[in-house]
Coordinates of C-alpha atoms and ligand atoms in Angstrom, one line a residue:
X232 CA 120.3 132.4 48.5
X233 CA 117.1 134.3 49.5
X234 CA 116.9 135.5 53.8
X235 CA 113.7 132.7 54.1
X236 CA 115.9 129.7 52.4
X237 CA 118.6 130.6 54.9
X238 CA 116.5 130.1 57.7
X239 CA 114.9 127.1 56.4
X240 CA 117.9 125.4 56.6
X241 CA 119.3 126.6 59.5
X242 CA 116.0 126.0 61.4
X243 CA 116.3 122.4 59.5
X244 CA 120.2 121.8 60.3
X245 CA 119.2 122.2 63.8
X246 CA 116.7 119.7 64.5
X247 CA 117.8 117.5 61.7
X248 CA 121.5 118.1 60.2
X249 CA 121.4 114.8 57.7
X250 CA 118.3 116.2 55.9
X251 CA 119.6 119.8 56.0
X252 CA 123.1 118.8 54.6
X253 CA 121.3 116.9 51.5
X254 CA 119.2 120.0 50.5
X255 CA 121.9 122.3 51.2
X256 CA 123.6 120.3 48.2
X257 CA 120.6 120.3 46.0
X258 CA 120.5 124.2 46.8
X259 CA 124.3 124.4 45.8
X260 CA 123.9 121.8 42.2
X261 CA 120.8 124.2 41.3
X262 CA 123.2 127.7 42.2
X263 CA 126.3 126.5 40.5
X264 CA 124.9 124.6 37.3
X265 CA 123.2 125.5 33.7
X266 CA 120.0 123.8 33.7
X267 CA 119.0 122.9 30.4
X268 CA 116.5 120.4 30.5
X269 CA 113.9 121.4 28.6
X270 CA 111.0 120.2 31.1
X271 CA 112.9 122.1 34.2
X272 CA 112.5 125.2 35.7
X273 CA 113.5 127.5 38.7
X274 CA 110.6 128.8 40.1
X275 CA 110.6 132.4 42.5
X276 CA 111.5 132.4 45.9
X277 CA 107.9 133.8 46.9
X278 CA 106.2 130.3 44.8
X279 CA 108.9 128.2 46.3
X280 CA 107.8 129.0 50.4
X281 CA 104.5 128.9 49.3
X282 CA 104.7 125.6 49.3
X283 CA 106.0 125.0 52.3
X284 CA 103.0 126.1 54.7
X285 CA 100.1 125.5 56.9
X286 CA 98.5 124.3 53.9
X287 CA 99.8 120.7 53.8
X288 CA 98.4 119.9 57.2
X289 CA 94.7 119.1 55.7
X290 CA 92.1 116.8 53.9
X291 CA 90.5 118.5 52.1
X292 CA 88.5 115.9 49.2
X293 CA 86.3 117.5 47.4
X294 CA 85.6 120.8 45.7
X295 CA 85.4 124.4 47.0
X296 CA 82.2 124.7 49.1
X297 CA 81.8 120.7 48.8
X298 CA 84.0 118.9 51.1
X299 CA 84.3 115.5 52.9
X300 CA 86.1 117.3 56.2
X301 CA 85.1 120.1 58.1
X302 CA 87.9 123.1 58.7
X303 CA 88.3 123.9 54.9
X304 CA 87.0 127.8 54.3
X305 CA 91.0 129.0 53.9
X306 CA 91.5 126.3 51.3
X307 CA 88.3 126.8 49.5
X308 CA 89.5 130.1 49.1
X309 CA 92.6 129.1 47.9
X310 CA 91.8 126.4 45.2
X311 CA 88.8 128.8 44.4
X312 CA 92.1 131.9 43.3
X313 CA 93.8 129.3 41.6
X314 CA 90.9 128.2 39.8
X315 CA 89.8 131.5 38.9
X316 CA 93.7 132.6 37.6
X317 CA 94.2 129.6 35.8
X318 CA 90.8 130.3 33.7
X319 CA 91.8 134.0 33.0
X320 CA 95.9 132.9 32.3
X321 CA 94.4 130.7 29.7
X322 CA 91.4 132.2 28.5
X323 CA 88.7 129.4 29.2
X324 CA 86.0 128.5 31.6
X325 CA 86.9 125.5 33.8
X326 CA 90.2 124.2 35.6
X327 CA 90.5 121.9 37.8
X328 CA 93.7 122.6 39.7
X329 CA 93.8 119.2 41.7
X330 CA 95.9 116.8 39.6
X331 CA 99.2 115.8 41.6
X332 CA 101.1 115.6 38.3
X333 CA 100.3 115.9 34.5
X334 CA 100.2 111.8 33.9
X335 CA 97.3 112.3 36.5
X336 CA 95.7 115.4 34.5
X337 CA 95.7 113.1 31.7
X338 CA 94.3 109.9 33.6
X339 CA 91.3 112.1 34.5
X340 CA 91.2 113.4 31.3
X341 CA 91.0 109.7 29.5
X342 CA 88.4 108.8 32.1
X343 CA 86.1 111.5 31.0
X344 CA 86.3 111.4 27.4
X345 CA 86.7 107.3 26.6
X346 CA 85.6 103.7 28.3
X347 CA 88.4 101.0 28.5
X348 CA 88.7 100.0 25.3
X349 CA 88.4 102.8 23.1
X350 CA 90.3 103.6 20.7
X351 CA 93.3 106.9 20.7
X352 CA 95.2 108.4 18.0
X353 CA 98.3 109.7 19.5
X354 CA 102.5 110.4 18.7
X355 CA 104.3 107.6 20.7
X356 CA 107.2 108.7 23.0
X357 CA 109.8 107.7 20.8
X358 CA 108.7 110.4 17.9
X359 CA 108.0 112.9 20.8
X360 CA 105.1 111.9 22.6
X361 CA 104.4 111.0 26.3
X362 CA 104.3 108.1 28.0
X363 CA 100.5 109.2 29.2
X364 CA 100.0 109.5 25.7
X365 CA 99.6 105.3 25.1
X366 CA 102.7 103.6 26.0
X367 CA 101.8 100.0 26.3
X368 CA 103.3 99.9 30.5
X369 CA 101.2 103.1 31.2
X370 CA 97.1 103.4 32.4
X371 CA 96.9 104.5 28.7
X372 CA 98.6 102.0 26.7
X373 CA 97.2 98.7 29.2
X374 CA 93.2 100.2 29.0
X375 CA 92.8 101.9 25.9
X376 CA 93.7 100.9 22.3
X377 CA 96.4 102.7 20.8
X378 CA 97.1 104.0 17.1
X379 CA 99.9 105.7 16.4
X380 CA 100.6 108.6 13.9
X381 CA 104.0 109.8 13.5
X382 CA 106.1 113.1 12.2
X383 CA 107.5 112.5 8.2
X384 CA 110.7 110.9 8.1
X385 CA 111.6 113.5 5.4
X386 CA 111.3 117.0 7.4
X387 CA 110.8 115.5 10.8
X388 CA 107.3 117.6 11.3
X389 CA 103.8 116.8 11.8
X390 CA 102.2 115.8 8.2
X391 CA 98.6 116.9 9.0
X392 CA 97.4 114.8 5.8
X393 CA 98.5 111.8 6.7
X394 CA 97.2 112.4 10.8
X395 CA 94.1 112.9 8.7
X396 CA 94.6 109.6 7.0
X397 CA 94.9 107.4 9.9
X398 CA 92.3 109.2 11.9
X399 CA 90.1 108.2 8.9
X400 CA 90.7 104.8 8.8
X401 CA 90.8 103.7 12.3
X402 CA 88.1 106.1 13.9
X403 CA 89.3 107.4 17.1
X404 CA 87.7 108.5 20.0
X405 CA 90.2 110.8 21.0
X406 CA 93.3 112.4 19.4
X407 CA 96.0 113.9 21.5
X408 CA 98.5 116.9 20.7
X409 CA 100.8 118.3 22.8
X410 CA 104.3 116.4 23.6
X411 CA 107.6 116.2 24.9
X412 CA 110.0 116.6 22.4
X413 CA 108.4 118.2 19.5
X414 CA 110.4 122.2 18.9
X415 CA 107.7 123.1 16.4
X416 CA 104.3 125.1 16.6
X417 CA 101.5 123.0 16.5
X418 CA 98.4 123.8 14.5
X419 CA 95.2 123.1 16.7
X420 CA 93.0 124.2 14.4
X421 CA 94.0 121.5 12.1
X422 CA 94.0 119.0 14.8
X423 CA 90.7 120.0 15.5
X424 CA 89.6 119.3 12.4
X425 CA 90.4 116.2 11.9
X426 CA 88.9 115.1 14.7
X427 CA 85.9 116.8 13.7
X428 CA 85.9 115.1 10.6
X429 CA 86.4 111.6 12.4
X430 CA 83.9 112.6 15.2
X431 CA 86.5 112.3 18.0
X432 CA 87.2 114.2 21.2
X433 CA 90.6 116.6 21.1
X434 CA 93.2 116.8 23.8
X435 CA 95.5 118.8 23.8
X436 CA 98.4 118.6 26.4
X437 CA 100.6 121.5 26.8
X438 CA 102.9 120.4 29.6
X439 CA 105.8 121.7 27.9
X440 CA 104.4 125.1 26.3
X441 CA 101.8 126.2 28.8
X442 CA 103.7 129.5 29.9
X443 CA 104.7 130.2 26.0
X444 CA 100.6 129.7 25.4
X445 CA 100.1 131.6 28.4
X446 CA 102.1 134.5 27.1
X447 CA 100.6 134.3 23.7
X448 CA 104.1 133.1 22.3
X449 CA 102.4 130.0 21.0
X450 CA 99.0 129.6 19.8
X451 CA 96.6 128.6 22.0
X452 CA 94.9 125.3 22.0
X453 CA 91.3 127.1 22.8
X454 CA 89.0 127.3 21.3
X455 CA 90.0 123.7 19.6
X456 CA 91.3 121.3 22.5
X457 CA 87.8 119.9 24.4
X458 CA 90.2 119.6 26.6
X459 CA 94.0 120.6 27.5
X460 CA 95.8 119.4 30.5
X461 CA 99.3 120.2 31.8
X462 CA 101.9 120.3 34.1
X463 CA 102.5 123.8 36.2
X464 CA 106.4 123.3 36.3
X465 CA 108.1 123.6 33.0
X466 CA 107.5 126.7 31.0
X467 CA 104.5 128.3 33.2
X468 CA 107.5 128.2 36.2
X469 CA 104.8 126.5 38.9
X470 CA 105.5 123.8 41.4
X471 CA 105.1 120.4 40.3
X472 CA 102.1 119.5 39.6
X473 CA 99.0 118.7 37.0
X474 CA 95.8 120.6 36.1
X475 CA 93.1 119.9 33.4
X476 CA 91.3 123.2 31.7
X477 CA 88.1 122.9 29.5
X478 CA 85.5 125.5 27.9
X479 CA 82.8 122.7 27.6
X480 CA 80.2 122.4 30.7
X481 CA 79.6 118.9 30.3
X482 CA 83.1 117.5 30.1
X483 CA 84.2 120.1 32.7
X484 CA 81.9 118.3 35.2
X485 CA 83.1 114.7 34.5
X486 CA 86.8 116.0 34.5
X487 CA 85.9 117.6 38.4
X488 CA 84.5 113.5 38.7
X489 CA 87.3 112.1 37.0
X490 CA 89.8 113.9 39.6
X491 CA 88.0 113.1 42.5
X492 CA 87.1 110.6 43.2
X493 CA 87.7 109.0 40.1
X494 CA 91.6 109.0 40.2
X495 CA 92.7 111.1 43.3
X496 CA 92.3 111.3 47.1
X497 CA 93.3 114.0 49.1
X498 CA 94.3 117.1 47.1
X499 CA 97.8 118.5 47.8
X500 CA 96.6 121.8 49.4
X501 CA 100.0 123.0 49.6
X502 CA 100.6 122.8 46.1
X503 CA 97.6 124.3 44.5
X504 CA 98.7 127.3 46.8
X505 CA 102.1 127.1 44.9
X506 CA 100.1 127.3 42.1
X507 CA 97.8 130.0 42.6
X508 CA 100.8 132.1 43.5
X509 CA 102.7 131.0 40.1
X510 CA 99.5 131.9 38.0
X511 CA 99.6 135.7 39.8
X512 CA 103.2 135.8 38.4
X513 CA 101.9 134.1 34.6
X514 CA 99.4 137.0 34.6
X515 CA 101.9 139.7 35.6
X516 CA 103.1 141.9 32.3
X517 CA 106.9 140.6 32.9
X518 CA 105.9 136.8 32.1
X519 CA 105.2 137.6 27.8
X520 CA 108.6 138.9 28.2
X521 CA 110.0 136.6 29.8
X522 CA 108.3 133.6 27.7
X523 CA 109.6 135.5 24.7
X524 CA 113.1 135.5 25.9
X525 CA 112.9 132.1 26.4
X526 CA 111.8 131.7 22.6
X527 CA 114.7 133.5 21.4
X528 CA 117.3 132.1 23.4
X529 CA 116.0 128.6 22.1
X530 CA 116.5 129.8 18.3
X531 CA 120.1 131.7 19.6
X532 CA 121.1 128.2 21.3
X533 CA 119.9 126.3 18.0
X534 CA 121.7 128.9 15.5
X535 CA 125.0 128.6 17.7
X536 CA 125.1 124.5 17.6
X537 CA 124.0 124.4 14.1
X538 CA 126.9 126.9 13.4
X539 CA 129.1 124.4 15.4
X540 CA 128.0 121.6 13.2
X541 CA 125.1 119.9 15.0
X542 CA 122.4 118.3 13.1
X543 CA 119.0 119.8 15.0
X544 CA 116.1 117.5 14.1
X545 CA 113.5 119.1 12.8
X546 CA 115.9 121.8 11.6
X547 CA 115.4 124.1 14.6
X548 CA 113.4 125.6 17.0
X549 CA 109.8 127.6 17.4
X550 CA 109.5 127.2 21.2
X551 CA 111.8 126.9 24.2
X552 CA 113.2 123.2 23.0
X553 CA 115.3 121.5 20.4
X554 CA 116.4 117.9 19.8
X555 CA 119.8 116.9 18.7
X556 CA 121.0 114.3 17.0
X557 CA 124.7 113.8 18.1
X558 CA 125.2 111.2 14.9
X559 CA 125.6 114.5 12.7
X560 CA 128.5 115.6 14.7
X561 CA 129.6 112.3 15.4
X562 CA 128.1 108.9 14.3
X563 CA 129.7 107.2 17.8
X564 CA 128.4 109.6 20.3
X565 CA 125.4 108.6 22.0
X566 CA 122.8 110.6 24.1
X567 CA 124.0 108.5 27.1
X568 CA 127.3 109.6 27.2
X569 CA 127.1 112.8 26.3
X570 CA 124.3 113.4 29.7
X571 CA 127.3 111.8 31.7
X572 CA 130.2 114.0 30.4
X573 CA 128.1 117.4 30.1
X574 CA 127.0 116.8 33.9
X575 CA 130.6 116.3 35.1
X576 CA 131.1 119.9 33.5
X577 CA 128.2 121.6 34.9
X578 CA 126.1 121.1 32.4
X579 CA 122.7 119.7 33.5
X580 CA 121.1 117.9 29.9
X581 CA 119.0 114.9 29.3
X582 CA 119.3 112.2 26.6
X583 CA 116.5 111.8 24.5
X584 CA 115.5 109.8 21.5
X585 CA 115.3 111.0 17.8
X586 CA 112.5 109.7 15.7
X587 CA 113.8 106.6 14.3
X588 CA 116.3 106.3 16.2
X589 CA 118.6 103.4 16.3
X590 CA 119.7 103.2 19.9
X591 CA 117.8 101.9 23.0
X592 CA 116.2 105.3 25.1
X593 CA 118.7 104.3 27.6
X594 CA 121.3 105.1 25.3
X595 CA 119.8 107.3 22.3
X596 CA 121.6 109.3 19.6
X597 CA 120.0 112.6 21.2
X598 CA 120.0 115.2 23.5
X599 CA 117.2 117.4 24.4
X600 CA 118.3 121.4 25.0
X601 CA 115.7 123.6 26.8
X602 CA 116.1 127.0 27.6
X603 CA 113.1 127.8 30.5
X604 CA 115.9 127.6 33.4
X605 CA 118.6 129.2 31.9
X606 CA 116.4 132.5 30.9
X607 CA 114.9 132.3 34.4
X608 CA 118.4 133.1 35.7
X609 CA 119.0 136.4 33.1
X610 CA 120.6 134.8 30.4
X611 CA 120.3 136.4 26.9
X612 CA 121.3 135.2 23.2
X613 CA 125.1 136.1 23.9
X614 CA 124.9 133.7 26.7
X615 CA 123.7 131.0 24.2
X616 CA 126.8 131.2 22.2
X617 CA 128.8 131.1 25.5
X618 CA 126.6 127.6 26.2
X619 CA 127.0 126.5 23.0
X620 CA 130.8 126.7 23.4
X621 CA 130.8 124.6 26.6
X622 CA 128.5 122.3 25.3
X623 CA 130.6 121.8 22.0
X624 CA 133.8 121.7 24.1
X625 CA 132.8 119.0 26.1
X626 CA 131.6 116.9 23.6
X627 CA 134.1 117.5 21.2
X628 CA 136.7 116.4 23.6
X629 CA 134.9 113.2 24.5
X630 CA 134.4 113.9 27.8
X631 CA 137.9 114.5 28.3
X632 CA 138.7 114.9 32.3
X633 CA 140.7 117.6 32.2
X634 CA 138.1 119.7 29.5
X635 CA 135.3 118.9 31.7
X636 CA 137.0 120.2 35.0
X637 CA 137.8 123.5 33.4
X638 CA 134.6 124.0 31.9
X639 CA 132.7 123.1 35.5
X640 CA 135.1 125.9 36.9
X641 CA 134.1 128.2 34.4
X642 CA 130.6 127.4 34.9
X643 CA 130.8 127.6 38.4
X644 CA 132.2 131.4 38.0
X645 CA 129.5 132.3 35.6
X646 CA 126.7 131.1 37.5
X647 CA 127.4 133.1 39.9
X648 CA 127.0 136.1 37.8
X649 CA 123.4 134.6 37.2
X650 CA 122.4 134.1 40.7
X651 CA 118.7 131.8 40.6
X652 CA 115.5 134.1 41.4
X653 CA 115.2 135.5 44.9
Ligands
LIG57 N1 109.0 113.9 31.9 C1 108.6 115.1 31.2 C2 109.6 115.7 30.3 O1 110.7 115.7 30.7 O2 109.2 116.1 29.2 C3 107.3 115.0 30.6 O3 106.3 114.8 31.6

């Protein structure tokens, strides 16, 4: 553990030893497990304490040089350097760097393009998509009309032609790429087209891939996407939180509307300092290499549980995800389980749903593998294999109580060999 996380907890453990002793844990699960969810990340030390600072002591509504409170020319200046990095990580002229999360990037963004009513063309969660994306529960599914277009049952991809199809026939507004559990490139360009064809607005939400389009590991989504939003904590390695990027004028300045005070109060000052910091690391020469690791480690994780048997929807992998289905190994073992016996060994996974699949998502018949935290700590292709090992062991033995306390031990061992980022 870095010098400054030391002290943060002893300064914490002695004016208040309950809280300290509950992140101490959280700081020991992160040291001593393998991370591989695919939406997770461990970010530095210096983005972590940025957090943490003066910063979270103020209002500051509004926009850089246009605020509602008085006292805010250090946080204009802040929100102003993460503005400016996220434009140049990403190649484009406006972000907005305010979102709390990316279900809020995407609120704004639905605000500024569409009214209530209007219809979307989007992949529902249970193909791949998000639940921002149009499930029935969420802002998007209750206010806006919702058509679905899905990946071929065949090879489990996007079918461009029959996107095109549907977009023809029911005329959407807007058409959204990007998702959750989707291991393939996407083709903007194509995207873009259709909607050009249908006369709809593009958004494209990167959540998942926005360090590997940082790094130019995955096509970017400019200069097709009106807009892209996205989280800053999976692949780009930020703190948690949303922000929405545009190269058109018009929708950049209803987005800005949208945010606040459309959707938002208070923006979380501390947090867009987290970020600004984590876009000066994106820009930084070492983050195309490290994006590319985490490429290759995803198609050395896939090779290795392929080799081992698994059934990888889709086939495999282009970016820093895969989804398994579990019936090809084993038609009883379910996503559920699975999560359960892979955390007991240090494993840390989460169950995810297959297109079509059969099972409930609290169940499933899948996991999702991500490799973002694991190539964060140093781990290269010949530590896939070694994951792929532990990952078969345990699920081979059924979650077997003596298999899964010698694989946590051996875990344990290895992690420290792999120490998180200080
Ligand atoms: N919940 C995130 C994920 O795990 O993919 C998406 O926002």
């Amino acid at each position: 553990m870095d010098q400054i996380s030391t002290d943060v907890l002893s300064h914490l453990g002695a004016r208040d030893p309950e809280a300290a002793r509950i992140l101490a844990g959280e700081a020991e699960r992160q040291e001593t497990t393998l991370e591989l969810i695919a939406s997770e990340n461990h970010v530095s030390s210096t983005v972590m304490h940025s957090v943490g600072t003066w910063m979270t002591n103020k209002y500051a509504e509004g926009y850089p040089g246009k605020r509602y409170y008085g006292g805010c020319v250090w946080h204009d200046a802040i929100e102003d350097l993460a503005r400016d990095r996220a434009k140049k990580l990403f190649g484009c002229n406006f972000a907005n760097v305010q979102p709390h999360c990316g279900a809020n990037a995407n609120i704004a963004a639905f605000m500024a393009l569409l009214k209530p009513g209007d219809t979307v063309l989007s992949l529902p969660i249970k193909s791949g998509g998000h639940l921002s994306h149009g499930l029935k529960p969420n802002f998007s599914g209750t206010f806006y009309n919702i058509v679905d277009y899905d990946l071929d049952p065949e090879t489990e991809l996007l079918d461009y032609d029959a996107i095109r199809a549907i977009a023809r026939e029911c005329k959407p507004q807007l058409i959204i790429c990007g998702f959750s559990a989707y291991s393939r490139t996407i083709d903007f360009a194509a995207f873009r087209s259709i909607a050009d064809e249908v006369g709809a607005y593009l958004m494209a939400d990167i959540a998942h891939i926005a360090g590997l389009v940082a790094a130019g590991v995955h096509p970017s989504p400019f200069p097709h996407a009106h807009v892209v939003t996205t989280t800053t904590h999976k692949t780009l390695r930020g703190p948690r939180g949303g922000l929405v990027l545009s190269d058109d004028e018009e929708i950049a300045k209803k987005i800005d509307r949208k945010v606040f005070p459309g959707s938002q109060g208070g923006p979380l000052m501390h947090a867009i300092t987290g970020k600004a910091v984590a876009f000066g690391e994106a820009l930084e020469p070492g983050f195309k290499d490290y994006q590319q690791q985490v490429v290759d480690n995803a198609r050395a994780l896939a090779a290795a549980l392929v080799e081992k048997g698994y059934r990888l929807c889709s086939g495999g992998t282009d970016n820093h995800l895969m989804l398994v289905d579990l019936r090809g190994r084993d038609a009883e073992l379910t996503g559920a389980d699975a999560e359960g016996w892979l955390e007991s060994a240090g494993m840390i996974v989460n169950k995810n749903g297959i297109p079509n699949d059969p099972r409930p998502p609290m169940v499933t018949s899948g996991l999702r593998l991500g490799t973002p935290a694991l190539t964060t700590r140093g781990l290269k292709e010949a530590e896939m294999v070694k994951v792929a090992d532990w990952l078969d062991r345990v699920m081979t033995s059924k979650g077997d109580e003596a298999t899964c306390t010698a694989v946590r031990e051996e875990i344990r061992s290895f992690c420290a060999d792999f120490p998180l980022p200080h």
